[in-house]
Structure formats: structure tokens, C-alpha cells
PDB file of C-alpha atoms in Angstrom:
ATOM      1  CA  PRO A   1     -76.413-135.893 -22.701  1.00  0.00           C
ATOM      2  CA  SER A   2     -77.685-135.352 -26.244  1.00  0.00           C
ATOM      3  CA  VAL A   3     -75.974-136.783 -29.282  1.00  0.00           C
ATOM      4  CA  THR A   4     -75.749-134.860 -32.528  1.00  0.00           C
ATOM      5  CA  VAL A   5     -75.943-137.016 -35.610  1.00  0.00           C
ATOM      6  CA  LYS A   6     -74.774-135.599 -38.920  1.00  0.00           C
ATOM      7  CA  ARG A   7     -75.749-136.899 -42.330  1.00  0.00           C
ATOM      8  CA  GLY A   8     -73.762-136.956 -45.550  1.00  0.00           C
ATOM      9  CA  TYR A   9     -73.800-138.893 -48.798  1.00  0.00           C
ATOM     10  CA  ILE A  10     -71.154-140.701 -50.798  1.00  0.00           C
ATOM     11  CA  ASP A  11     -71.455-142.480 -54.136  1.00  0.00           C
ATOM     12  CA  LYS A  12     -70.513-146.108 -54.839  1.00  0.00           C
ATOM     13  CA  SER A  13     -66.892-145.154 -55.515  1.00  0.00           C
ATOM     14  CA  GLY A  14     -66.598-143.328 -52.174  1.00  0.00           C
ATOM     15  CA  LYS A  15     -66.749-139.784 -53.638  1.00  0.00           C
ATOM     16  CA  VAL A  16     -68.412-137.339 -51.230  1.00  0.00           C
ATOM     17  CA  ILE A  17     -71.667-136.077 -52.722  1.00  0.00           C
ATOM     18  CA  ALA A  18     -72.906-134.096 -49.705  1.00  0.00           C
ATOM     19  CA  SER A  19     -70.491-133.510 -46.854  1.00  0.00           C
ATOM     20  CA  PRO A  20     -71.526-133.981 -43.222  1.00  0.00           C
ATOM     21  CA  ALA A  21     -69.477-130.800 -42.581  1.00  0.00           C
ATOM     22  CA  ASN A  22     -72.676-128.940 -43.503  1.00  0.00           C
ATOM     23  CA  ASP A  23     -74.901-128.043 -40.560  1.00  0.00           C
ATOM     24  CA  ARG A  24     -77.656-130.146 -42.083  1.00  0.00           C
ATOM     25  CA  VAL A  25     -77.905-132.480 -45.052  1.00  0.00           C
ATOM     26  CA  PHE A  26     -81.533-133.259 -45.814  1.00  0.00           C
ATOM     27  CA  SER A  27     -82.819-136.535 -47.243  1.00  0.00           C
ATOM     28  CA  ALA A  28     -81.773-137.025 -50.847  1.00  0.00           C
ATOM     29  CA  GLY A  29     -84.428-136.444 -53.477  1.00  0.00           C
ATOM     30  CA  ARG A  30     -84.594-137.876 -56.983  1.00  0.00           C
ATOM     31  CA  LYS A  31     -82.634-134.947 -58.456  1.00  0.00           C
ATOM     32  CA  GLY A  32     -80.485-133.733 -55.594  1.00  0.00           C
ATOM     33  CA  ILE A  33     -79.908-132.877 -51.970  1.00  0.00           C
ATOM     34  CA  LEU A  34     -80.823-129.791 -49.943  1.00  0.00           C
ATOM     35  CA  LEU A  35     -78.017-128.526 -47.681  1.00  0.00           C
ATOM     36  CA  SER A  36     -77.817-125.996 -44.868  1.00  0.00           C
ATOM     37  CA  LYS A  37     -74.716-124.257 -43.521  1.00  0.00           C
ATOM     38  CA  ASP A  38     -74.543-121.183 -41.272  1.00  0.00           C
ATOM     39  CA  GLY A  39     -78.262-120.514 -41.697  1.00  0.00           C
ATOM     40  CA  ARG A  40     -78.051-120.560 -45.511  1.00  0.00           C
ATOM     41  CA  TYR A  41     -79.346-123.151 -47.953  1.00  0.00           C
ATOM     42  CA  GLY A  42     -77.984-124.719 -51.119  1.00  0.00           C
ATOM     43  CA  TRP A  43     -78.592-127.615 -53.514  1.00  0.00           C
ATOM     44  CA  VAL A  44     -76.294-130.260 -54.968  1.00  0.00           C
ATOM     45  CA  ASP A  45     -77.228-132.688 -57.711  1.00  0.00           C
ATOM     46  CA  ARG A  46     -76.904-136.456 -57.296  1.00  0.00           C
ATOM     47  CA  LYS A  47     -73.293-136.263 -58.559  1.00  0.00           C
ATOM     48  CA  GLY A  48     -72.298-133.744 -55.883  1.00  0.00           C
ATOM     49  CA  THR A  49     -72.137-130.688 -58.172  1.00  0.00           C
ATOM     50  CA  TYR A  50     -73.320-127.483 -56.516  1.00  0.00           C
ATOM     51  CA  ILE A  51     -76.307-126.194 -58.463  1.00  0.00           C
ATOM     52  CA  ALA A  52     -77.095-123.504 -55.876  1.00  0.00           C
ATOM     53  CA  HIS A  53     -74.375-122.677 -53.350  1.00  0.00           C
ATOM     54  CA  THR A  54     -75.317-122.278 -49.673  1.00  0.00           C
ATOM     55  CA  ILE A  55     -76.053-118.549 -49.964  1.00  0.00           C
ATOM     56  CA  TYR A  56     -79.865-118.498 -49.902  1.00  0.00           C
ATOM     57  CA  THR A  57     -81.884-117.628 -46.799  1.00  0.00           C
ATOM     58  CA  GLY A  58     -84.622-119.983 -48.007  1.00  0.00           C
ATOM     59  CA  LEU A  59     -84.646-122.742 -50.621  1.00  0.00           C
ATOM     60  CA  LEU A  60     -87.574-124.964 -51.593  1.00  0.00           C
ATOM     61  CA  PRO A  61     -86.890-127.673 -54.160  1.00  0.00           C
ATOM     62  CA  ASP A  62     -89.663-128.555 -56.610  1.00  0.00           C
ATOM     63  CA  GLU A  63     -88.318-131.718 -58.207  1.00  0.00           C
ATOM     64  CA  GLU A  64     -91.482-132.325 -60.232  1.00  0.00           C
ATOM     65  CA  ASP A  65     -90.938-129.095 -62.166  1.00  0.00           C
ATOM     66  CA  GLY A  66     -87.137-129.072 -61.862  1.00  0.00           C
ATOM     67  CA  VAL A  67     -86.853-125.706 -60.123  1.00  0.00           C
ATOM     68  CA  LEU A  68     -85.703-124.206 -56.844  1.00  0.00           C
ATOM     69  CA  LEU A  69     -87.763-121.502 -55.160  1.00  0.00           C
ATOM     70  CA  ALA A  70     -85.041-119.398 -53.568  1.00  0.00           C
ATOM     71  CA  LYS A  71     -85.030-116.473 -51.140  1.00  0.00           C
ATOM     72  CA  GLY A  72     -82.136-114.077 -51.591  1.00  0.00           C
ATOM     73  CA  GLU A  73     -80.249-111.755 -49.286  1.00  0.00           C
ATOM     74  CA  ASN A  74     -82.703-108.975 -50.201  1.00  0.00           C
ATOM     75  CA  LYS A  75     -85.515-111.060 -48.594  1.00  0.00           C
ATOM     76  CA  LYS A  76     -87.149-111.446 -52.009  1.00  0.00           C
ATOM     77  CA  TRP A  77     -87.905-114.720 -53.786  1.00  0.00           C
ATOM     78  CA  GLY A  78     -86.774-115.870 -57.212  1.00  0.00           C
ATOM     79  CA  LEU A  79     -86.845-119.074 -59.236  1.00  0.00           C
ATOM     80  CA  LEU A  80     -83.726-121.076 -60.191  1.00  0.00           C
ATOM     81  CA  SER A  81     -83.219-123.964 -62.578  1.00  0.00           C
ATOM     82  CA  MET A  82     -82.547-127.216 -60.747  1.00  0.00           C
ATOM     83  CA  GLU A  83     -80.323-128.346 -63.652  1.00  0.00           C
ATOM     84  CA  ASP A  84     -77.741-125.565 -63.648  1.00  0.00           C
ATOM     85  CA  GLY A  85     -78.841-122.940 -61.109  1.00  0.00           C
ATOM     86  CA  HIS A  86     -79.519-120.172 -63.619  1.00  0.00           C
ATOM     87  CA  GLU A  87     -82.114-117.595 -62.657  1.00  0.00           C
ATOM     88  CA  LEU A  88     -85.538-118.152 -64.215  1.00  0.00           C
ATOM     89  CA  LEU A  89     -87.405-115.428 -62.313  1.00  0.00           C
ATOM     90  CA  PRO A  90     -85.538-112.526 -60.703  1.00  0.00           C
ATOM     91  CA  PHE A  91     -85.245-112.098 -56.948  1.00  0.00           C
ATOM     92  CA  SER A  92     -87.878-109.384 -56.792  1.00  0.00           C
ATOM     93  CA  TYR A  93     -90.995-111.072 -55.402  1.00  0.00           C
ATOM     94  CA  LYS A  94     -92.417-111.039 -51.888  1.00  0.00           C
ATOM     95  CA  GLU A  95     -93.557-114.654 -52.385  1.00  0.00           C
ATOM     96  CA  ILE A  96     -93.430-117.409 -54.970  1.00  0.00           C
ATOM     97  CA  ARG A  97     -95.529-120.568 -54.690  1.00  0.00           C
ATOM     98  CA  SER A  98     -95.822-123.685 -56.769  1.00  0.00           C
ATOM     99  CA  LEU A  99     -99.293-124.058 -58.264  1.00  0.00           C
ATOM    100  CA  GLY A 100     -98.517-127.442 -59.809  1.00  0.00           C
ATOM    101  CA  SER A 101     -98.234-128.530 -63.429  1.00  0.00           C
ATOM    102  CA  GLY A 102     -95.269-126.217 -64.073  1.00  0.00           C
ATOM    103  CA  LEU A 103     -97.016-123.030 -62.940  1.00  0.00           C
ATOM    104  CA  PHE A 104     -95.997-120.661 -60.159  1.00  0.00           C
ATOM    105  CA  GLY A 105     -97.747-117.811 -58.410  1.00  0.00           C
ATOM    106  CA  TYR A 106     -95.618-114.742 -57.709  1.00  0.00           C
ATOM    107  CA  LYS A 107     -96.630-111.893 -55.428  1.00  0.00           C
ATOM    108  CA  GLU A 108     -95.812-108.340 -56.392  1.00  0.00           C
ATOM    109  CA  GLU A 109     -97.256-105.193 -54.803  1.00  0.00           C
ATOM    110  CA  GLY A 110     -99.897-107.210 -52.928  1.00  0.00           C
ATOM    111  CA  LYS A 111    -101.254-109.080 -55.953  1.00  0.00           C
ATOM    112  CA  TRP A 112    -100.522-112.438 -57.556  1.00  0.00           C
ATOM    113  CA  GLY A 113     -99.433-113.176 -61.090  1.00  0.00           C
ATOM    114  CA  ILE A 114     -98.676-116.477 -62.787  1.00  0.00           C
ATOM    115  CA  ALA A 115     -95.400-117.624 -64.348  1.00  0.00           C
ATOM    116  CA  ASP A 116     -94.330-120.927 -65.861  1.00  0.00           C
ATOM    117  CA  LYS A 117     -91.307-123.062 -64.984  1.00  0.00           C
ATOM    118  CA  GLU A 118     -89.272-121.488 -67.793  1.00  0.00           C
ATOM    119  CA  GLY A 119     -89.676-118.131 -66.048  1.00  0.00           C
ATOM    120  CA  THR A 120     -92.180-116.655 -68.501  1.00  0.00           C
ATOM    121  CA  ARG A 121     -94.674-114.381 -66.796  1.00  0.00           C
ATOM    122  CA  LEU A 122     -98.044-115.539 -68.127  1.00  0.00           C
ATOM    123  CA  THR A 123    -100.040-112.824 -66.366  1.00  0.00           C
ATOM    124  CA  ALA A 124     -99.305-109.538 -64.715  1.00  0.00           C
ATOM    125  CA  PRO A 125     -99.966-109.447 -60.948  1.00  0.00           C
ATOM    126  CA  LEU A 126    -103.761-109.076 -61.130  1.00  0.00           C
ATOM    127  CA  TYR A 127    -105.121-111.525 -58.570  1.00  0.00           C
ATOM    128  CA  LEU A 128    -105.791-110.936 -54.881  1.00  0.00           C
ATOM    129  CA  ALA A 129    -105.140-114.593 -53.958  1.00  0.00           C
ATOM    130  CA  GLU A 130    -103.518-117.725 -55.345  1.00  0.00           C
ATOM    131  CA  SER A 131    -104.969-121.187 -55.042  1.00  0.00           C
ATOM    132  CA  ARG A 132    -103.590-124.699 -55.252  1.00  0.00           C
ATOM    133  CA  ARG A 133    -106.949-126.437 -55.006  1.00  0.00           C
ATOM    134  CA  ARG A 134    -106.498-128.391 -58.219  1.00  0.00           C
ATOM    135  CA  PRO A 135    -103.711-128.555 -60.753  1.00  0.00           C
ATOM    136  CA  PRO A 136    -104.568-126.495 -63.830  1.00  0.00           C
ATOM    137  CA  SER A 137    -105.554-128.460 -66.905  1.00  0.00           C
ATOM    138  CA  ARG A 138    -103.926-127.982 -70.289  1.00  0.00           C
ATOM    139  CA  GLN A 139    -106.970-125.924 -71.287  1.00  0.00           C
ATOM    140  CA  ASP A 140    -106.478-123.713 -68.188  1.00  0.00           C
ATOM    141  CA  LYS A 141    -102.838-123.092 -69.154  1.00  0.00           C
ATOM    142  CA  GLU A 142    -103.799-122.171 -72.709  1.00  0.00           C
ATOM    143  CA  ARG A 143    -106.466-119.780 -71.431  1.00  0.00           C
ATOM    144  CA  LEU A 144    -103.981-118.123 -69.030  1.00  0.00           C
ATOM    145  CA  ALA A 145    -101.753-117.189 -71.958  1.00  0.00           C
ATOM    146  CA  LEU A 146    -104.555-115.374 -73.797  1.00  0.00           C
ATOM    147  CA  PRO A 147    -104.845-111.615 -73.100  1.00  0.00           C
ATOM    148  CA  HIS A 148    -108.681-111.647 -72.817  1.00  0.00           C
ATOM    149  CA  ALA A 149    -108.434-114.197 -69.986  1.00  0.00           C
ATOM    150  CA  CYS A 150    -106.443-111.663 -67.952  1.00  0.00           C
ATOM    151  CA  GLY A 151    -108.971-108.870 -68.290  1.00  0.00           C
ATOM    152  CA  ALA A 152    -106.829-107.042 -70.879  1.00  0.00           C
TER     153      ALA A 152
END
């Protein structure tokens, strides 16, 4: 017979931070905990406050940049703040990927654009591919924001 083990978290006072009533409670990160219930994903901070309720069909935490890459009911991806859950990029993209150093690639109509972690679109979707080969330097980021660097 197989044994199902459930995980949950409590703080030092005994307050439940992440309940084992969820289908799955993932390992705690520095800023919070990924949860799964009924095939949906959510995020709680280290105090147990829901930042993103378990309504997303996909949720990828990026603790380095303090954001959540989230897939909505419409099967499109958006970007949420890890601090308070507010929407940084709308749920209108086929894909969103972390490029490192606070930059994200978003796919729209078959092409990739670049946005920052505040949700500012730095380029229109102009590129046929995105790459994470090396984190962009400060000089790269400054160049991305200039119109001539985008072919405009």
C-alpha cells in the first residue's frame, strides 16, 4: 500500500502558514510558498497571507525579481507582484519567460518582446526568439530602452 504524505507550514507561535489541506504545498522559498489545490496554483507569503489565491492554472515564482509568472483561466500568461499580487503585465500573452536581471520575454502574435519587472514593455514584440544565454548587462538594459535599438 502507498502512503500519501502531506506538507504544511506553521510559524513559531503555531499559526498555520500553509495548510496541509491543500493538495500540495511546495518547499518554502525565501519569500513565500507555492500551493496547489484542485489543479490550481497560488502563493502565500512567509506570514501566511495569500498573495495569489489558488485560481491560476500555472504559477512560476521568480523570487529574485519578486514576481509571479501566472497563467490565467484564458490560457494566457501575465505577471503578478510577489509582494501584493497586483497585475504587472496583463493576462494576454501566449508565453512569458524570465530573462534574468529583472527582464522578461513575452510572446505575442508569434514574436517576442521584452518587459521589465515593473511591467513596463521595453520593446514591442519584434523578435523571433528569446534567449537566456547570459543575463543582460546594465548597458544592454539601457540600449533596450532606446528606440533605435529596436529598429524604430
